[in-house]
Amino acid sequence: MKIRLDTRPAVLFSAMFVVAMIVLMPMRLVLSLVGLGDAGLSARAVSGPVWFARLTEAHVGDLDLGDIRARLSPWQLLLGRVRLDLASIGAISPGPGNPAPLKGAISTSRHSFGIDGMTASVPSGAVFAPLPITRIDLDDVSVRFDNGDCAAAEGRIKAQLSGAVAGIPLTQGMSGAVRCLGGALLVPLVSQAGTETVTLRISGNGRYRATLAIQSPDPSVAQKLSLVGFQQSGAGYALSVEGQF
């Protein structure tokens, strides 16, 4: 039995040409077209097609993501969204003392932007200086901004701190669940002792405000905190920094 195709050769050729162009399109061109660079995503080099690309020395703002694989999801294109599935290259297996390899996705559409199921351990460098935050650990974090406002958020984040402030050691981590509040992403982090907190607010344009608050009944500690820029706030002292990812 023969099957006759009624599609005209010109139409069929055009459709095949469009599919081929999408399949072979370089990832660097897609990143530029969908505006992920404006959202803070950058890399020293981008190589490969949209289905199997490599981002060398990738960053979100000043946060170092390392070398990652990126793959465009074809199913999300049918819904009018661009979704890039990301994974670390050559990452150390997760375990005690080892950072979690990056795994998750970045998605964007005409009116929204966000991350989906993101797990990663990201060194923060001097992003939050003078706050002594050295690393941010994400555990299955999903966040979506619609028209610049935080519309949905779930997952947990842990911040690793180092050193001491006014004689108070801050080597323990702080953790908390993300949520939306007043159009911004709120990340409230609390230490195991409950006497130190970091509150991070992130707006849809990448602006953030991070506040480190410390409670101590020791008057001498309160005096030392004041000398390094902390301001009295409620039952403790707080220091805030603002910046842009």
PDB file of C-alpha atoms in Angstrom:
ATOM      1  CA  MET A   1       0.000   0.000   0.000  1.00  0.00           C
ATOM      2  CA  LYS A   2       1.296   3.433  -0.904  1.00  0.00           C
ATOM      3  CA  ILE A   3       0.687   6.498   1.217  1.00  0.00           C
ATOM      4  CA  ARG A   4       0.369   9.692  -0.725  1.00  0.00           C
ATOM      5  CA  LEU A   5       1.402  12.938   0.899  1.00  0.00           C
ATOM      6  CA  ASP A   6      -0.800  15.823  -0.169  1.00  0.00           C
ATOM      7  CA  THR A   7       1.509  18.394   1.396  1.00  0.00           C
ATOM      8  CA  ARG A   8       3.095  20.524  -1.268  1.00  0.00           C
ATOM      9  CA  PRO A   9       6.876  20.152  -1.601  1.00  0.00           C
ATOM     10  CA  ALA A  10       7.498  23.840  -0.864  1.00  0.00           C
ATOM     11  CA  VAL A  11       5.480  23.707   2.369  1.00  0.00           C
ATOM     12  CA  LEU A  12       7.141  20.472   3.471  1.00  0.00           C
ATOM     13  CA  PHE A  13      10.590  21.857   2.700  1.00  0.00           C
ATOM     14  CA  SER A  14       9.853  25.040   4.645  1.00  0.00           C
ATOM     15  CA  ALA A  15       8.690  23.067   7.696  1.00  0.00           C
ATOM     16  CA  MET A  16      11.795  20.849   7.580  1.00  0.00           C
ATOM     17  CA  PHE A  17      13.992  23.931   7.219  1.00  0.00           C
ATOM     18  CA  VAL A  18      12.433  25.574  10.292  1.00  0.00           C
ATOM     19  CA  VAL A  19      12.867  22.389  12.367  1.00  0.00           C
ATOM     20  CA  ALA A  20      16.490  22.069  11.249  1.00  0.00           C
ATOM     21  CA  MET A  21      17.202  25.682  12.106  1.00  0.00           C
ATOM     22  CA  ILE A  22      15.804  25.210  15.636  1.00  0.00           C
ATOM     23  CA  VAL A  23      17.679  21.957  16.200  1.00  0.00           C
ATOM     24  CA  LEU A  24      21.005  23.423  15.041  1.00  0.00           C
ATOM     25  CA  MET A  25      20.539  26.860  16.592  1.00  0.00           C
ATOM     26  CA  PRO A  26      23.496  27.741  18.841  1.00  0.00           C
ATOM     27  CA  MET A  27      22.685  28.183  22.524  1.00  0.00           C
ATOM     28  CA  ARG A  28      24.472  31.540  22.699  1.00  0.00           C
ATOM     29  CA  LEU A  29      21.955  32.947  20.221  1.00  0.00           C
ATOM     30  CA  VAL A  30      18.995  31.652  22.249  1.00  0.00           C
ATOM     31  CA  LEU A  31      20.367  33.180  25.464  1.00  0.00           C
ATOM     32  CA  SER A  32      20.563  36.518  23.705  1.00  0.00           C
ATOM     33  CA  LEU A  33      17.126  36.293  22.075  1.00  0.00           C
ATOM     34  CA  VAL A  34      15.193  35.407  25.234  1.00  0.00           C
ATOM     35  CA  GLY A  35      16.935  38.030  27.366  1.00  0.00           C
ATOM     36  CA  LEU A  36      18.485  35.750  29.989  1.00  0.00           C
ATOM     37  CA  GLY A  37      21.538  37.987  29.896  1.00  0.00           C
ATOM     38  CA  ASP A  38      19.363  40.832  31.145  1.00  0.00           C
ATOM     39  CA  ALA A  39      18.288  38.535  34.003  1.00  0.00           C
ATOM     40  CA  GLY A  40      21.926  38.172  35.090  1.00  0.00           C
ATOM     41  CA  LEU A  41      22.921  34.879  33.445  1.00  0.00           C
ATOM     42  CA  SER A  42      26.341  35.050  31.787  1.00  0.00           C
ATOM     43  CA  ALA A  43      29.255  32.791  30.884  1.00  0.00           C
ATOM     44  CA  ARG A  44      32.823  33.181  29.717  1.00  0.00           C
ATOM     45  CA  ALA A  45      31.991  30.938  26.749  1.00  0.00           C
ATOM     46  CA  VAL A  46      28.853  29.255  25.379  1.00  0.00           C
ATOM     47  CA  SER A  47      29.273  26.346  22.973  1.00  0.00           C
ATOM     48  CA  GLY A  48      26.999  23.799  21.350  1.00  0.00           C
ATOM     49  CA  PRO A  49      23.428  23.708  20.031  1.00  0.00           C
ATOM     50  CA  VAL A  50      20.311  24.319  22.101  1.00  0.00           C
ATOM     51  CA  TRP A  51      19.851  20.598  22.866  1.00  0.00           C
ATOM     52  CA  PHE A  52      23.333  19.998  24.265  1.00  0.00           C
ATOM     53  CA  ALA A  53      25.276  23.142  25.178  1.00  0.00           C
ATOM     54  CA  ARG A  54      28.066  23.951  27.565  1.00  0.00           C
ATOM     55  CA  LEU A  55      28.303  27.174  29.592  1.00  0.00           C
ATOM     56  CA  THR A  56      31.883  27.684  30.746  1.00  0.00           C
ATOM     57  CA  GLU A  57      32.355  29.667  33.975  1.00  0.00           C
ATOM     58  CA  ALA A  58      28.675  30.531  34.211  1.00  0.00           C
ATOM     59  CA  HIS A  59      27.459  33.229  36.599  1.00  0.00           C
ATOM     60  CA  VAL A  60      24.218  34.714  37.825  1.00  0.00           C
ATOM     61  CA  GLY A  61      25.269  38.245  38.610  1.00  0.00           C
ATOM     62  CA  ASP A  62      28.399  37.829  40.750  1.00  0.00           C
ATOM     63  CA  LEU A  63      27.449  34.297  41.899  1.00  0.00           C
ATOM     64  CA  ASP A  64      29.733  31.649  40.393  1.00  0.00           C
ATOM     65  CA  LEU A  65      27.894  28.575  39.028  1.00  0.00           C
ATOM     66  CA  GLY A  66      30.946  26.881  37.515  1.00  0.00           C
ATOM     67  CA  ASP A  67      30.770  24.926  34.240  1.00  0.00           C
ATOM     68  CA  ILE A  68      27.264  23.673  33.458  1.00  0.00           C
ATOM     69  CA  ARG A  69      25.351  21.783  30.782  1.00  0.00           C
ATOM     70  CA  ALA A  70      22.279  23.507  29.363  1.00  0.00           C
ATOM     71  CA  ARG A  71      19.464  21.949  27.360  1.00  0.00           C
ATOM     72  CA  LEU A  72      16.386  23.600  25.890  1.00  0.00           C
ATOM     73  CA  SER A  73      13.108  21.837  26.776  1.00  0.00           C
ATOM     74  CA  PRO A  74      11.034  21.332  23.587  1.00  0.00           C
ATOM     75  CA  TRP A  75       7.790  20.706  25.478  1.00  0.00           C
ATOM     76  CA  GLN A  76       7.844  24.086  27.207  1.00  0.00           C
ATOM     77  CA  LEU A  77       8.197  25.806  23.821  1.00  0.00           C
ATOM     78  CA  LEU A  78       4.738  24.485  22.951  1.00  0.00           C
ATOM     79  CA  LEU A  79       3.413  26.362  26.015  1.00  0.00           C
ATOM     80  CA  GLY A  80       5.106  29.607  25.020  1.00  0.00           C
ATOM     81  CA  ARG A  81       7.893  29.276  27.610  1.00  0.00           C
ATOM     82  CA  VAL A  82      11.642  28.916  27.258  1.00  0.00           C
ATOM     83  CA  ARG A  83      13.034  26.467  29.811  1.00  0.00           C
ATOM     84  CA  LEU A  84      16.720  25.612  30.146  1.00  0.00           C
ATOM     85  CA  ASP A  85      17.544  22.463  32.081  1.00  0.00           C
ATOM     86  CA  LEU A  86      20.894  22.931  33.837  1.00  0.00           C
ATOM     87  CA  ALA A  87      23.369  20.511  35.429  1.00  0.00           C
ATOM     88  CA  SER A  88      26.916  20.836  36.727  1.00  0.00           C
ATOM     89  CA  ILE A  89      29.781  19.391  34.698  1.00  0.00           C
ATOM     90  CA  GLY A  90      32.299  17.243  36.530  1.00  0.00           C
ATOM     91  CA  ALA A  91      30.677  17.890  39.905  1.00  0.00           C
ATOM     92  CA  ILE A  92      31.740  16.084  43.061  1.00  0.00           C
ATOM     93  CA  SER A  93      29.197  13.530  44.264  1.00  0.00           C
ATOM     94  CA  PRO A  94      27.060  14.975  47.068  1.00  0.00           C
ATOM     95  CA  GLY A  95      27.886  13.778  50.553  1.00  0.00           C
ATOM     96  CA  PRO A  96      29.023  14.966  53.987  1.00  0.00           C
ATOM     97  CA  GLY A  97      31.217  18.015  53.494  1.00  0.00           C
ATOM     98  CA  ASN A  98      30.768  18.062  49.718  1.00  0.00           C
ATOM     99  CA  PRO A  99      28.782  20.809  47.978  1.00  0.00           C
ATOM    100  CA  ALA A 100      25.650  19.742  46.112  1.00  0.00           C
ATOM    101  CA  PRO A 101      26.035  19.758  42.309  1.00  0.00           C
ATOM    102  CA  LEU A 102      23.806  22.204  40.488  1.00  0.00           C
ATOM    103  CA  LYS A 103      20.643  20.694  39.017  1.00  0.00           C
ATOM    104  CA  GLY A 104      17.422  22.431  38.019  1.00  0.00           C
ATOM    105  CA  ALA A 105      16.065  24.790  35.399  1.00  0.00           C
ATOM    106  CA  ILE A 106      15.625  28.430  34.469  1.00  0.00           C
ATOM    107  CA  SER A 107      12.384  29.338  32.705  1.00  0.00           C
ATOM    108  CA  THR A 108      11.141  32.519  31.116  1.00  0.00           C
ATOM    109  CA  SER A 109       8.180  33.731  29.073  1.00  0.00           C
ATOM    110  CA  ARG A 110       6.789  37.063  27.929  1.00  0.00           C
ATOM    111  CA  HIS A 111       5.582  38.009  31.420  1.00  0.00           C
ATOM    112  CA  SER A 112       7.383  35.655  33.821  1.00  0.00           C
ATOM    113  CA  PHE A 113      10.790  34.466  34.933  1.00  0.00           C
ATOM    114  CA  GLY A 114      11.936  31.944  37.505  1.00  0.00           C
ATOM    115  CA  ILE A 115      13.821  28.828  38.537  1.00  0.00           C
ATOM    116  CA  ASP A 116      12.376  25.321  38.803  1.00  0.00           C
ATOM    117  CA  GLY A 117      13.477  22.588  41.220  1.00  0.00           C
ATOM    118  CA  MET A 118      16.910  24.138  41.710  1.00  0.00           C
ATOM    119  CA  THR A 119      19.406  22.334  43.940  1.00  0.00           C
ATOM    120  CA  ALA A 120      22.884  23.833  44.143  1.00  0.00           C
ATOM    121  CA  SER A 121      25.718  24.931  46.387  1.00  0.00           C
ATOM    122  CA  VAL A 122      26.927  28.359  45.271  1.00  0.00           C
ATOM    123  CA  PRO A 123      29.884  30.279  46.741  1.00  0.00           C
ATOM    124  CA  SER A 124      28.742  33.839  47.385  1.00  0.00           C
ATOM    125  CA  GLY A 125      32.172  35.465  47.391  1.00  0.00           C
ATOM    126  CA  ALA A 126      31.889  39.130  48.338  1.00  0.00           C
ATOM    127  CA  VAL A 127      28.276  39.562  47.110  1.00  0.00           C
ATOM    128  CA  PHE A 128      26.907  40.152  50.625  1.00  0.00           C
ATOM    129  CA  ALA A 129      29.965  41.847  52.143  1.00  0.00           C
ATOM    130  CA  PRO A 130      30.397  42.953  54.871  1.00  0.00           C
ATOM    131  CA  LEU A 131      27.990  40.195  55.973  1.00  0.00           C
ATOM    132  CA  PRO A 132      30.125  37.030  56.429  1.00  0.00           C
ATOM    133  CA  ILE A 133      28.013  34.823  54.121  1.00  0.00           C
ATOM    134  CA  THR A 134      30.309  32.479  52.191  1.00  0.00           C
ATOM    135  CA  ARG A 135      27.961  29.982  50.518  1.00  0.00           C
ATOM    136  CA  ILE A 136      24.297  29.575  49.598  1.00  0.00           C
ATOM    137  CA  ASP A 137      22.805  26.062  49.413  1.00  0.00           C
ATOM    138  CA  LEU A 138      19.517  25.605  47.557  1.00  0.00           C
ATOM    139  CA  ASP A 139      17.387  22.521  48.181  1.00  0.00           C
ATOM    140  CA  ASP A 140      14.724  21.954  45.488  1.00  0.00           C
ATOM    141  CA  VAL A 141      13.918  25.671  45.234  1.00  0.00           C
ATOM    142  CA  SER A 142      11.302  26.925  42.773  1.00  0.00           C
ATOM    143  CA  VAL A 143      10.508  30.624  42.353  1.00  0.00           C
ATOM    144  CA  ARG A 144       8.365  32.432  39.777  1.00  0.00           C
ATOM    145  CA  PHE A 145       8.087  36.166  39.170  1.00  0.00           C
ATOM    146  CA  ASP A 146       5.084  37.366  37.138  1.00  0.00           C
ATOM    147  CA  ASN A 147       5.329  40.900  35.748  1.00  0.00           C
ATOM    148  CA  GLY A 148       8.125  41.608  38.238  1.00  0.00           C
ATOM    149  CA  ASP A 149       6.269  40.357  41.335  1.00  0.00           C
ATOM    150  CA  CYS A 150       6.976  37.144  43.217  1.00  0.00           C
ATOM    151  CA  ALA A 151       4.014  34.868  42.448  1.00  0.00           C
ATOM    152  CA  ALA A 152       5.116  31.485  43.842  1.00  0.00           C
ATOM    153  CA  ALA A 153       8.030  30.156  45.892  1.00  0.00           C
ATOM    154  CA  GLU A 154       8.902  26.880  47.600  1.00  0.00           C
ATOM    155  CA  GLY A 155      11.963  24.997  48.808  1.00  0.00           C
ATOM    156  CA  ARG A 156      14.650  25.582  51.425  1.00  0.00           C
ATOM    157  CA  ILE A 157      17.845  27.607  51.470  1.00  0.00           C
ATOM    158  CA  LYS A 158      20.813  27.363  53.805  1.00  0.00           C
ATOM    159  CA  ALA A 159      23.490  30.026  54.220  1.00  0.00           C
ATOM    160  CA  GLN A 160      26.979  29.177  55.434  1.00  0.00           C
ATOM    161  CA  LEU A 161      28.762  31.896  57.399  1.00  0.00           C
ATOM    162  CA  SER A 162      32.373  32.153  58.476  1.00  0.00           C
ATOM    163  CA  GLY A 163      34.374  34.011  61.079  1.00  0.00           C
ATOM    164  CA  ALA A 164      32.975  36.017  63.959  1.00  0.00           C
ATOM    165  CA  VAL A 165      31.230  39.342  64.498  1.00  0.00           C
ATOM    166  CA  ALA A 166      31.933  41.233  67.735  1.00  0.00           C
ATOM    167  CA  GLY A 167      33.326  38.033  69.241  1.00  0.00           C
ATOM    168  CA  ILE A 168      30.229  35.966  68.312  1.00  0.00           C
ATOM    169  CA  PRO A 169      31.214  32.942  66.170  1.00  0.00           C
ATOM    170  CA  LEU A 170      29.078  32.555  63.059  1.00  0.00           C
ATOM    171  CA  THR A 171      30.437  29.281  61.713  1.00  0.00           C
ATOM    172  CA  GLN A 172      27.088  27.498  62.025  1.00  0.00           C
ATOM    173  CA  GLY A 173      24.667  27.575  59.143  1.00  0.00           C
ATOM    174  CA  MET A 174      21.300  29.292  58.945  1.00  0.00           C
ATOM    175  CA  SER A 175      18.344  27.840  57.064  1.00  0.00           C
ATOM    176  CA  GLY A 176      14.734  28.557  56.193  1.00  0.00           C
ATOM    177  CA  ALA A 177      11.956  28.097  53.637  1.00  0.00           C
ATOM    178  CA  VAL A 178      11.480  30.640  50.845  1.00  0.00           C
ATOM    179  CA  ARG A 179       8.165  32.421  50.278  1.00  0.00           C
ATOM    180  CA  CYS A 180       6.654  35.456  48.568  1.00  0.00           C
ATOM    181  CA  LEU A 181       5.863  38.592  50.549  1.00  0.00           C
ATOM    182  CA  GLY A 182       4.698  41.941  49.200  1.00  0.00           C
ATOM    183  CA  GLY A 183       5.785  41.168  45.651  1.00  0.00           C
ATOM    184  CA  ALA A 184       9.343  40.204  46.680  1.00  0.00           C
ATOM    185  CA  LEU A 185      10.996  36.859  47.356  1.00  0.00           C
ATOM    186  CA  LEU A 186      11.589  36.481  51.094  1.00  0.00           C
ATOM    187  CA  VAL A 187      14.346  34.199  52.389  1.00  0.00           C
ATOM    188  CA  PRO A 188      14.218  34.118  56.225  1.00  0.00           C
ATOM    189  CA  LEU A 189      17.213  32.218  57.627  1.00  0.00           C
ATOM    190  CA  VAL A 190      17.612  31.302  61.303  1.00  0.00           C
ATOM    191  CA  SER A 191      20.524  29.699  63.165  1.00  0.00           C
ATOM    192  CA  GLN A 192      20.087  26.566  65.259  1.00  0.00           C
ATOM    193  CA  ALA A 193      20.348  28.651  68.419  1.00  0.00           C
ATOM    194  CA  GLY A 194      17.716  31.073  67.130  1.00  0.00           C
ATOM    195  CA  THR A 195      19.763  34.104  68.208  1.00  0.00           C
ATOM    196  CA  GLU A 196      21.130  34.939  64.739  1.00  0.00           C
ATOM    197  CA  THR A 197      19.062  35.510  61.609  1.00  0.00           C
ATOM    198  CA  VAL A 198      19.617  36.578  58.027  1.00  0.00           C
ATOM    199  CA  THR A 199      16.625  38.024  56.167  1.00  0.00           C
ATOM    200  CA  LEU A 200      17.064  38.304  52.418  1.00  0.00           C
ATOM    201  CA  ARG A 201      14.520  40.119  50.202  1.00  0.00           C
ATOM    202  CA  ILE A 202      14.892  39.880  46.427  1.00  0.00           C
ATOM    203  CA  SER A 203      12.810  41.869  43.948  1.00  0.00           C
ATOM    204  CA  GLY A 204      12.002  40.907  40.384  1.00  0.00           C
ATOM    205  CA  ASN A 205      14.683  43.212  38.946  1.00  0.00           C
ATOM    206  CA  GLY A 206      17.436  41.446  40.909  1.00  0.00           C
ATOM    207  CA  ARG A 207      17.775  44.043  43.653  1.00  0.00           C
ATOM    208  CA  TYR A 208      18.243  42.582  47.119  1.00  0.00           C
ATOM    209  CA  ARG A 209      18.438  43.630  50.750  1.00  0.00           C
ATOM    210  CA  ALA A 210      20.121  41.321  53.276  1.00  0.00           C
ATOM    211  CA  THR A 211      19.889  41.918  57.024  1.00  0.00           C
ATOM    212  CA  LEU A 212      21.938  40.105  59.664  1.00  0.00           C
ATOM    213  CA  ALA A 213      20.374  40.346  63.135  1.00  0.00           C
ATOM    214  CA  ILE A 214      22.051  39.175  66.351  1.00  0.00           C
ATOM    215  CA  GLN A 215      20.589  38.908  69.830  1.00  0.00           C
ATOM    216  CA  SER A 216      22.811  38.818  72.901  1.00  0.00           C
ATOM    217  CA  PRO A 217      22.116  39.595  76.572  1.00  0.00           C
ATOM    218  CA  ASP A 218      25.751  40.592  77.064  1.00  0.00           C
ATOM    219  CA  PRO A 219      26.067  44.434  77.180  1.00  0.00           C
ATOM    220  CA  SER A 220      29.684  44.259  76.059  1.00  0.00           C
ATOM    221  CA  VAL A 221      28.667  42.360  72.916  1.00  0.00           C
ATOM    222  CA  ALA A 222      25.999  44.963  72.176  1.00  0.00           C
ATOM    223  CA  GLN A 223      28.634  47.693  72.450  1.00  0.00           C
ATOM    224  CA  LYS A 224      30.969  45.831  70.071  1.00  0.00           C
ATOM    225  CA  LEU A 225      28.148  45.349  67.563  1.00  0.00           C
ATOM    226  CA  SER A 226      27.446  49.080  67.604  1.00  0.00           C
ATOM    227  CA  LEU A 227      31.105  49.811  66.889  1.00  0.00           C
ATOM    228  CA  VAL A 228      31.058  47.712  63.697  1.00  0.00           C
ATOM    229  CA  GLY A 229      27.940  49.345  62.278  1.00  0.00           C
ATOM    230  CA  PHE A 230      25.050  47.363  63.766  1.00  0.00           C
ATOM    231  CA  GLN A 231      21.934  49.318  64.720  1.00  0.00           C
ATOM    232  CA  GLN A 232      19.625  48.458  67.584  1.00  0.00           C
ATOM    233  CA  SER A 233      16.531  46.665  66.282  1.00  0.00           C
ATOM    234  CA  GLY A 234      13.927  45.152  68.599  1.00  0.00           C
ATOM    235  CA  ALA A 235      15.613  42.789  71.036  1.00  0.00           C
ATOM    236  CA  GLY A 236      18.904  42.765  69.154  1.00  0.00           C
ATOM    237  CA  TYR A 237      21.184  44.525  66.689  1.00  0.00           C
ATOM    238  CA  ALA A 238      21.014  44.431  62.895  1.00  0.00           C
ATOM    239  CA  LEU A 239      23.226  45.264  59.916  1.00  0.00           C
ATOM    240  CA  SER A 240      21.788  45.576  56.392  1.00  0.00           C
ATOM    241  CA  VAL A 241      23.356  45.643  52.946  1.00  0.00           C
ATOM    242  CA  GLU A 242      21.751  46.243  49.549  1.00  0.00           C
ATOM    243  CA  GLY A 243      22.895  45.271  46.104  1.00  0.00           C
ATOM    244  CA  GLN A 244      22.091  43.813  42.699  1.00  0.00           C
ATOM    245  CA  PHE A 245      22.576  40.245  41.508  1.00  0.00           C
TER     246      PHE A 245
END
